[in-house]
PDB file of C-alpha atoms in Angstrom:
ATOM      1  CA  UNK A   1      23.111 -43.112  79.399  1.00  0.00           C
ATOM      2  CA  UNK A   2      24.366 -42.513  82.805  1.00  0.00           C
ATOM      3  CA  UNK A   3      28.463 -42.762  83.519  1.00  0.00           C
ATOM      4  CA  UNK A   4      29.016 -45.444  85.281  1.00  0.00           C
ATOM      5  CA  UNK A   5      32.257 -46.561  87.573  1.00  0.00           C
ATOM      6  CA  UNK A   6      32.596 -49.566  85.584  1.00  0.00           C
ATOM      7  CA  UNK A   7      31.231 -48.924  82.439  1.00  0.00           C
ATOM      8  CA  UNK A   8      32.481 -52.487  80.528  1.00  0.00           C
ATOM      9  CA  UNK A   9      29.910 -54.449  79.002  1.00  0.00           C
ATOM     10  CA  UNK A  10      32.093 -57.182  80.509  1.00  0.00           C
ATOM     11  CA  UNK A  11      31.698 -55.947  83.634  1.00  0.00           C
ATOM     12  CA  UNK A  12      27.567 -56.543  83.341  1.00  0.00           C
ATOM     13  CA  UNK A  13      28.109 -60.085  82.574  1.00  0.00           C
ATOM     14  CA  UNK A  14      30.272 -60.356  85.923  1.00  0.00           C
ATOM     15  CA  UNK A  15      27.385 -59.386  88.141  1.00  0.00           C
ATOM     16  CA  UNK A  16      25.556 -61.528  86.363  1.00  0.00           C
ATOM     17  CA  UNK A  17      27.345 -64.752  87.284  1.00  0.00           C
ATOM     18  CA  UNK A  18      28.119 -63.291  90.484  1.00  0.00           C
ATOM     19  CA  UNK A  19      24.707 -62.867  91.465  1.00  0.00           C
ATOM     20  CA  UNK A  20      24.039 -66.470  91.137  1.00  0.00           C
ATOM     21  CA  UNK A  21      26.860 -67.561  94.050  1.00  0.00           C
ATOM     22  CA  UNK A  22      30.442 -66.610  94.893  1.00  0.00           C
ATOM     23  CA  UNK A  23      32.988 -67.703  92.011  1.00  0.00           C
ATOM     24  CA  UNK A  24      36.446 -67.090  91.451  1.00  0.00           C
ATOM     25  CA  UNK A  25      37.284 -65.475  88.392  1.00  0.00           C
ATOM     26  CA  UNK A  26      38.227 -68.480  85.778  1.00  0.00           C
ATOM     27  CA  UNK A  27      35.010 -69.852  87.210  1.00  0.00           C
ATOM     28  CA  UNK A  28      33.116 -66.779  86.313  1.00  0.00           C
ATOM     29  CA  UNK A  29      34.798 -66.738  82.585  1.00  0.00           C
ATOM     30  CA  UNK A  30      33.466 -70.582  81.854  1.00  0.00           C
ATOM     31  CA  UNK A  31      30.457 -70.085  82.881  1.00  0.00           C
ATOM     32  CA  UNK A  32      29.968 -66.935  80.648  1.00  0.00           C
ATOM     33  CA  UNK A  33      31.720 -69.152  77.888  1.00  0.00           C
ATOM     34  CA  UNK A  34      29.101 -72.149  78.570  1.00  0.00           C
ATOM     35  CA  UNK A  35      26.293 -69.853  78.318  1.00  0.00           C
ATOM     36  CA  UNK A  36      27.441 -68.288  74.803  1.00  0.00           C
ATOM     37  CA  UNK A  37      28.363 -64.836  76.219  1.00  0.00           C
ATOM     38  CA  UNK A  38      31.509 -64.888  74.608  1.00  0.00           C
ATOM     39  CA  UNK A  39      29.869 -64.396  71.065  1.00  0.00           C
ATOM     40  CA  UNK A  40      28.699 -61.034  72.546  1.00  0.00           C
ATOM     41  CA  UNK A  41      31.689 -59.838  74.075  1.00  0.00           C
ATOM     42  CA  UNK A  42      35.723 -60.794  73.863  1.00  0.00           C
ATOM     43  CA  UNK A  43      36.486 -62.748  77.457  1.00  0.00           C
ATOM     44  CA  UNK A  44      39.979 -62.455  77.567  1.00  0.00           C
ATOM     45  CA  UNK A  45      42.035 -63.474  81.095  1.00  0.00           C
ATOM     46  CA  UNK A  46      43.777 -59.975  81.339  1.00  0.00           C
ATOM     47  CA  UNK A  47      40.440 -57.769  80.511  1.00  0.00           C
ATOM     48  CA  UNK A  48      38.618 -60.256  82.954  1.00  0.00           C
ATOM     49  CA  UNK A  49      41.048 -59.948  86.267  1.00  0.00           C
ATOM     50  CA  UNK A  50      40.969 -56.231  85.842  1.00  0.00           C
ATOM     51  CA  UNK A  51      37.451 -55.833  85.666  1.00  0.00           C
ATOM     52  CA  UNK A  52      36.804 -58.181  88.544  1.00  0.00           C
ATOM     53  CA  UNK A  53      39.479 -55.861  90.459  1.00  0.00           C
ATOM     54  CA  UNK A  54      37.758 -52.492  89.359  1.00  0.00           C
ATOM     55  CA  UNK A  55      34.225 -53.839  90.567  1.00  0.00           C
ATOM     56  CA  UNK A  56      35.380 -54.803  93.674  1.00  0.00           C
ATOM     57  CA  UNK A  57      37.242 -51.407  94.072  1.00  0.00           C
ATOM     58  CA  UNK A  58      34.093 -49.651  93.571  1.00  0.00           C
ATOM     59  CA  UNK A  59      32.521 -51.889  96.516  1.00  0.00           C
ATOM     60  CA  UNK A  60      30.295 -53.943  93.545  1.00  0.00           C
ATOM     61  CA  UNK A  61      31.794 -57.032  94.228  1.00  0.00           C
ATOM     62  CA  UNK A  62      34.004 -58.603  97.440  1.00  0.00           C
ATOM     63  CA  UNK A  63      36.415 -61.031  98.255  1.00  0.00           C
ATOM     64  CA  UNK A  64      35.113 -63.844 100.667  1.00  0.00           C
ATOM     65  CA  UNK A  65      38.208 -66.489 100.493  1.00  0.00           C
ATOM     66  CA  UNK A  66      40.776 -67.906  99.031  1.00  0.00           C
ATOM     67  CA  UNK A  67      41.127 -71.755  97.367  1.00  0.00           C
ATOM     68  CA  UNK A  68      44.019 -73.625  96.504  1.00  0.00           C
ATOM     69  CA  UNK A  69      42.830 -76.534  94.034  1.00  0.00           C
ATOM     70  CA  UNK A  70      46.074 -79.010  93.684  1.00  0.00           C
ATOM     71  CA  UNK A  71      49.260 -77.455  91.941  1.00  0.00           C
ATOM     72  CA  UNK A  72      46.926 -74.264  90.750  1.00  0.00           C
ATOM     73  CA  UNK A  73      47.527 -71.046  91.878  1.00  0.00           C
ATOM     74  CA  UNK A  74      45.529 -69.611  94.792  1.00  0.00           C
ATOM     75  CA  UNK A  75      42.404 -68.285  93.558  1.00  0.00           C
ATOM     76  CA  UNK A  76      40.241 -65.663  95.319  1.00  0.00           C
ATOM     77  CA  UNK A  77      36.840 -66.447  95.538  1.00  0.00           C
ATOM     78  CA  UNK A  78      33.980 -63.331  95.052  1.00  0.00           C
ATOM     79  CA  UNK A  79      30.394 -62.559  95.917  1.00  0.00           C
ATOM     80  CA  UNK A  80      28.134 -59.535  95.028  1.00  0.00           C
ATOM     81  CA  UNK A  81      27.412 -57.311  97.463  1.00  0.00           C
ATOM     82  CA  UNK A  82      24.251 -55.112  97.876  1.00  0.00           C
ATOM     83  CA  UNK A  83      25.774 -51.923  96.031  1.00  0.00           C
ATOM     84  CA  UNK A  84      26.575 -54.709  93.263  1.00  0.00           C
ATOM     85  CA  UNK A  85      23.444 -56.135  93.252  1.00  0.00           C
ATOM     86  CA  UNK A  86      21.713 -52.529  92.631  1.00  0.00           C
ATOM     87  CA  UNK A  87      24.267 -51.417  90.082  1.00  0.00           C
ATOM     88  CA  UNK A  88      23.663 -54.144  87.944  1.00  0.00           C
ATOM     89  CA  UNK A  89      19.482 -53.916  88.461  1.00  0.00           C
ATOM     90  CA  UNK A  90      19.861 -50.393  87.480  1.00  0.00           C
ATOM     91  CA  UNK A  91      21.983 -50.537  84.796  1.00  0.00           C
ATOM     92  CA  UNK A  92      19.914 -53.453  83.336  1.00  0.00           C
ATOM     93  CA  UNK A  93      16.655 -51.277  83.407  1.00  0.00           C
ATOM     94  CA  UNK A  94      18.932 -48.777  81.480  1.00  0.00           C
ATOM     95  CA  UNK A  95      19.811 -50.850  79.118  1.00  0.00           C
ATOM     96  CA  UNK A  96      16.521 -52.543  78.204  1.00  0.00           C
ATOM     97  CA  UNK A  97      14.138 -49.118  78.757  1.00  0.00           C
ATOM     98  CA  UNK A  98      16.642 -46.409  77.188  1.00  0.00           C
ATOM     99  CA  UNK A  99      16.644 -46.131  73.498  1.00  0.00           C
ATOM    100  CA  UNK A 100      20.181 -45.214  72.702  1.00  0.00           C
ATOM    101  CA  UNK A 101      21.634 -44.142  68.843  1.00  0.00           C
ATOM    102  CA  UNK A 102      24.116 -46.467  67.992  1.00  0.00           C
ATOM    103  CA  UNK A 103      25.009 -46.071  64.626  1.00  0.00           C
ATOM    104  CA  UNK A 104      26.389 -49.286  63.073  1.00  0.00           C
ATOM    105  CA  UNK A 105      29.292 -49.042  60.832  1.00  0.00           C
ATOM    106  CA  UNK A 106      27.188 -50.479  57.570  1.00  0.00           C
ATOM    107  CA  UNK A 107      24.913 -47.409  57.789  1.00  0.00           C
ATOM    108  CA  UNK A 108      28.357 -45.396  57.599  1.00  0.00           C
ATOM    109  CA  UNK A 109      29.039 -47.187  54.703  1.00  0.00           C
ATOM    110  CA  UNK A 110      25.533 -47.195  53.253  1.00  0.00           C
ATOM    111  CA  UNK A 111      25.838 -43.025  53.166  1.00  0.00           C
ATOM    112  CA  UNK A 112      28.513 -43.140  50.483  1.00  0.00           C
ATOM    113  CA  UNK A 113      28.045 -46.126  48.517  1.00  0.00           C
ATOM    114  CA  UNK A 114      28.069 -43.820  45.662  1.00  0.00           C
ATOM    115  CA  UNK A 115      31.808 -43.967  45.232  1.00  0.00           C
ATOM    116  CA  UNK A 116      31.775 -47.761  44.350  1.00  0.00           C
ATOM    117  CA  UNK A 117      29.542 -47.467  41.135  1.00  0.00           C
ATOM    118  CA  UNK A 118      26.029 -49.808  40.854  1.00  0.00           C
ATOM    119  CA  UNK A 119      28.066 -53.207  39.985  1.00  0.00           C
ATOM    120  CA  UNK A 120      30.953 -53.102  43.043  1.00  0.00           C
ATOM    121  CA  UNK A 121      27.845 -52.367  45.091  1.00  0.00           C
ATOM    122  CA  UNK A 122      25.914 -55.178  44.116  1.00  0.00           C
ATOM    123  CA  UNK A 123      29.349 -57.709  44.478  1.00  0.00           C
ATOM    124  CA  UNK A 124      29.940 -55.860  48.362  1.00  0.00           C
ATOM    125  CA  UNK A 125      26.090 -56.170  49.036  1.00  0.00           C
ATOM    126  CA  UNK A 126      25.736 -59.989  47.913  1.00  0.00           C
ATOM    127  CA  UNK A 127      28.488 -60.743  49.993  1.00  0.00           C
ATOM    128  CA  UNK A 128      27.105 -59.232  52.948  1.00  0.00           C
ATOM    129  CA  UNK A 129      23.817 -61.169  52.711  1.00  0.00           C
ATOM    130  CA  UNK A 130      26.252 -64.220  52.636  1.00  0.00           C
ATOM    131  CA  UNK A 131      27.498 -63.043  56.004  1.00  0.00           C
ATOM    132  CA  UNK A 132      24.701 -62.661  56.908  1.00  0.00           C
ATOM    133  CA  UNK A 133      22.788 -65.713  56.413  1.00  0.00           C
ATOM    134  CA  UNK A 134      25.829 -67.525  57.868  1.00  0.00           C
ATOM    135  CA  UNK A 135      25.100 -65.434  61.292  1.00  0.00           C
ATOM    136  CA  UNK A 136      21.929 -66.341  61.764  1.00  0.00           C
ATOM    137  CA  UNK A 137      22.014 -70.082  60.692  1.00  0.00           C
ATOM    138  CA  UNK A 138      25.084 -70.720  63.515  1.00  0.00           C
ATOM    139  CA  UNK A 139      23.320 -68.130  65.424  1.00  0.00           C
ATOM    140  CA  UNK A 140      20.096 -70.730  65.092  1.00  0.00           C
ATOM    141  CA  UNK A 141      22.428 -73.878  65.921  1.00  0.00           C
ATOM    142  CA  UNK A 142      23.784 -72.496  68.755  1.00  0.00           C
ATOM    143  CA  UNK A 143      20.374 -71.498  70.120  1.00  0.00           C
ATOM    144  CA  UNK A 144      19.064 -74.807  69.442  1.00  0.00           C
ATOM    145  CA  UNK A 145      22.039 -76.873  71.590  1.00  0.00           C
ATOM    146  CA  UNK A 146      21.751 -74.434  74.631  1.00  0.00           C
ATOM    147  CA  UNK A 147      17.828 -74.508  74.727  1.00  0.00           C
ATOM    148  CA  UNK A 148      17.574 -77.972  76.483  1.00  0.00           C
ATOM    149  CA  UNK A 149      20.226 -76.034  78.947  1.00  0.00           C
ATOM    150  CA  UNK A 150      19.498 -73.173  79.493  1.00  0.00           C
ATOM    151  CA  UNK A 151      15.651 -71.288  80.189  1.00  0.00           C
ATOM    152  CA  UNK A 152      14.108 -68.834  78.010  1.00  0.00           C
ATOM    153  CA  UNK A 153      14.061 -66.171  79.834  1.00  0.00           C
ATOM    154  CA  UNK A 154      18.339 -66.450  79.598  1.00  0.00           C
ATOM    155  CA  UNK A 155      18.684 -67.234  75.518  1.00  0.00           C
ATOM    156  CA  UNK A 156      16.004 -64.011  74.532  1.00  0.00           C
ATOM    157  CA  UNK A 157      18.773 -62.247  73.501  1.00  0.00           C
ATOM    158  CA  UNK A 158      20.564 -64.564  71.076  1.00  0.00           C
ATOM    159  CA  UNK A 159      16.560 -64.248  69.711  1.00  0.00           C
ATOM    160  CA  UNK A 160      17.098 -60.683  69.606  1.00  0.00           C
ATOM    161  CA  UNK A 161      19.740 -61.407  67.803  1.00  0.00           C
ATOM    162  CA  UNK A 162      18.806 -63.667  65.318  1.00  0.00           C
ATOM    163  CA  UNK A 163      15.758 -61.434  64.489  1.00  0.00           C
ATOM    164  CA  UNK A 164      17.625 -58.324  63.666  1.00  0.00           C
ATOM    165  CA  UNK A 165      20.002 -59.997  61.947  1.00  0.00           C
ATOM    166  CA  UNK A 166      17.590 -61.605  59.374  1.00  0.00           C
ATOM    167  CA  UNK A 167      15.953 -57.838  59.167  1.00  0.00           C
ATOM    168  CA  UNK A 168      18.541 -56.491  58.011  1.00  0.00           C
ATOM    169  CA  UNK A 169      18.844 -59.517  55.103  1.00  0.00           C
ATOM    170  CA  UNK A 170      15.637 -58.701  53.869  1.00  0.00           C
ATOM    171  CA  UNK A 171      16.472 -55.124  53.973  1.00  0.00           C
ATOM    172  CA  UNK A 172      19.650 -55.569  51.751  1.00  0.00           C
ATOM    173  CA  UNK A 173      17.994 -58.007  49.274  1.00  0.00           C
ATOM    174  CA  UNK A 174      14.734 -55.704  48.715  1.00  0.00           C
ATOM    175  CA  UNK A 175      18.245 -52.980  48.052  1.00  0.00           C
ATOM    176  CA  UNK A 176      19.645 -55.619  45.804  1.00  0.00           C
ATOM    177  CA  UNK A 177      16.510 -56.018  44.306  1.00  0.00           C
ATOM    178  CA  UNK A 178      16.559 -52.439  43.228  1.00  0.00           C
ATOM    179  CA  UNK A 179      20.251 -52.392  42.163  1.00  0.00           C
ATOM    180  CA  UNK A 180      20.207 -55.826  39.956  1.00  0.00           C
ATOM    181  CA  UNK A 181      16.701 -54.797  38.023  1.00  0.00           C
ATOM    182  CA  UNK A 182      17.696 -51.323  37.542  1.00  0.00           C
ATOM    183  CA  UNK A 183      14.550 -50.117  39.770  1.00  0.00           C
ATOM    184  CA  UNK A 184      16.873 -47.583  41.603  1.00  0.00           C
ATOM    185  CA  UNK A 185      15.766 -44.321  40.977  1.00  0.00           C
ATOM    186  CA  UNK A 186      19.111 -42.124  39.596  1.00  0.00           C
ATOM    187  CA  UNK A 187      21.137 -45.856  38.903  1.00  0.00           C
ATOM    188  CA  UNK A 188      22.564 -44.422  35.670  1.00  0.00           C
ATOM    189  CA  UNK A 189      23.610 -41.235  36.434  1.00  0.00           C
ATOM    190  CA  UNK A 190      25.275 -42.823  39.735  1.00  0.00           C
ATOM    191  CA  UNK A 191      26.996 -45.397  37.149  1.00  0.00           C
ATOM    192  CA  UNK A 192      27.949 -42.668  35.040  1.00  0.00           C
ATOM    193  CA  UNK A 193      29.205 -40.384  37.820  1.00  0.00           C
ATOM    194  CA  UNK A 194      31.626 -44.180  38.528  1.00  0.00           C
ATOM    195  CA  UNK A 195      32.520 -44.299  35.350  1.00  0.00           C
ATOM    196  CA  UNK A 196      33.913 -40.775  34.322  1.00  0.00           C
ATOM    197  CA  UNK A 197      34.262 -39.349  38.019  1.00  0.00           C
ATOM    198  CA  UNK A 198      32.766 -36.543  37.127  1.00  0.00           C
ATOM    199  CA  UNK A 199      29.997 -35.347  39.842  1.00  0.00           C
ATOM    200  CA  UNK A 200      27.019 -34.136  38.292  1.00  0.00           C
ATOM    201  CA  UNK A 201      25.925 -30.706  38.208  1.00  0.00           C
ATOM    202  CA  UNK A 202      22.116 -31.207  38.993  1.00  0.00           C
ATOM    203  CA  UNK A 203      21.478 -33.446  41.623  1.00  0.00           C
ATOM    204  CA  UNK A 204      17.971 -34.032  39.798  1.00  0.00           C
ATOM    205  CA  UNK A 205      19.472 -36.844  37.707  1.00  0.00           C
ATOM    206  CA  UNK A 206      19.708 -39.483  40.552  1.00  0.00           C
ATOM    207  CA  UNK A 207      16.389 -38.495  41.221  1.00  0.00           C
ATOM    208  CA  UNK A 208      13.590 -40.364  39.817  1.00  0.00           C
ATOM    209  CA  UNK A 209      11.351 -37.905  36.717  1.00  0.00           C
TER     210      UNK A 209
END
């Protein structure tokens, strides 16, 4: 993935509602917040102003004017510009054509569940699938009051979402599966090894004869 002079995830979703019209910044934060972006990525006020002031140090985005709506503070208004405009094309066709490793933190903990012993792992597990069910049904909700809104074309990802999410459900209960029948190749020996911490010498037990 290339380095890029504003490399917050926040800063995509900027040009994204900049590229629409001029906005001034708290305008640029409820319209991410309408549209559900917040669920992807923290909008906070601070985090916001200075990535609005780092992409239009970089020449991505410009000031055009100031407002002054009632008692309100001044608020400076800002528009894309052309090196904006190509920044966020390219890093878009980055982000959708480059396959990039991220390794999530449950595949961390997947590689030594073997220290919690077959029953902890089956309590950790079922509440995980929990979680996980919760996602996806608000996930669902959510999609279903912003499609009347909102297009297709801009909700795909909350699909994307919603989709991986539920694969990785039926990925843990097929595991659960395993772990409640006693299908598991090795699940003795690993409840054993719980039991008496002591590692066994041949790996060959937790491996199915």
């Amino acid at each position: 993935m290339k380095k890029r002079k504003v490399a917050s995830m926040l800063g995509l979703a900027v040009l994204s509602v900049a590229l629409e019209r001029a906005m001034h910044p708290y305008e640029m934060a409820a319209v991410l917040k309408e549209r559900g972006k917040d669920a992807d990525m923290p909008i906070k006020w601070g985090s916001l102003y200075t990535v609005v002031a780092n992409l239009e140090k970089h020449g991505f985005l410009e000031a055009v004017e100031s407002v002054k709506d009632g008692g309100r503070p001044e608020r400076t208004v800002y528009r894309i510009t052309p090196a904006g405009r190509a920044e966020f094309e390219d890093w878009v066709r980055e982000l959708v054509g480059t396959a990039e490793k991220e390794p999530p933190r449950f595949r961390a903990g997947l590689s030594m569940i073997g220290i919690l012993g077959p029953d902890q792992a089956i309590s950790r597990l079922r509440q995980r699938l929990a979680q996980l069910d919760d996602h996806v049904e608000a996930q669902r909700a959510a999609l279903e009051q912003l499609r009347p809104l909102m297009p297709r074309l801009f909700l795909v990802e909350v699909e994307y979402d919603i989709a991986m999410t539920e694969a990785e459900g039926r990925w843990v209960r097929g595991f659960l599966e395993e772990l409640t029948t006693g299908a598991l190749p090795g699940i003795e020996a690993w409840r054993r090894f719980h039991e008496t911490g002591e590692f066994p010498d041949d790996l060959g037990e937790f491996v199915e004869r």
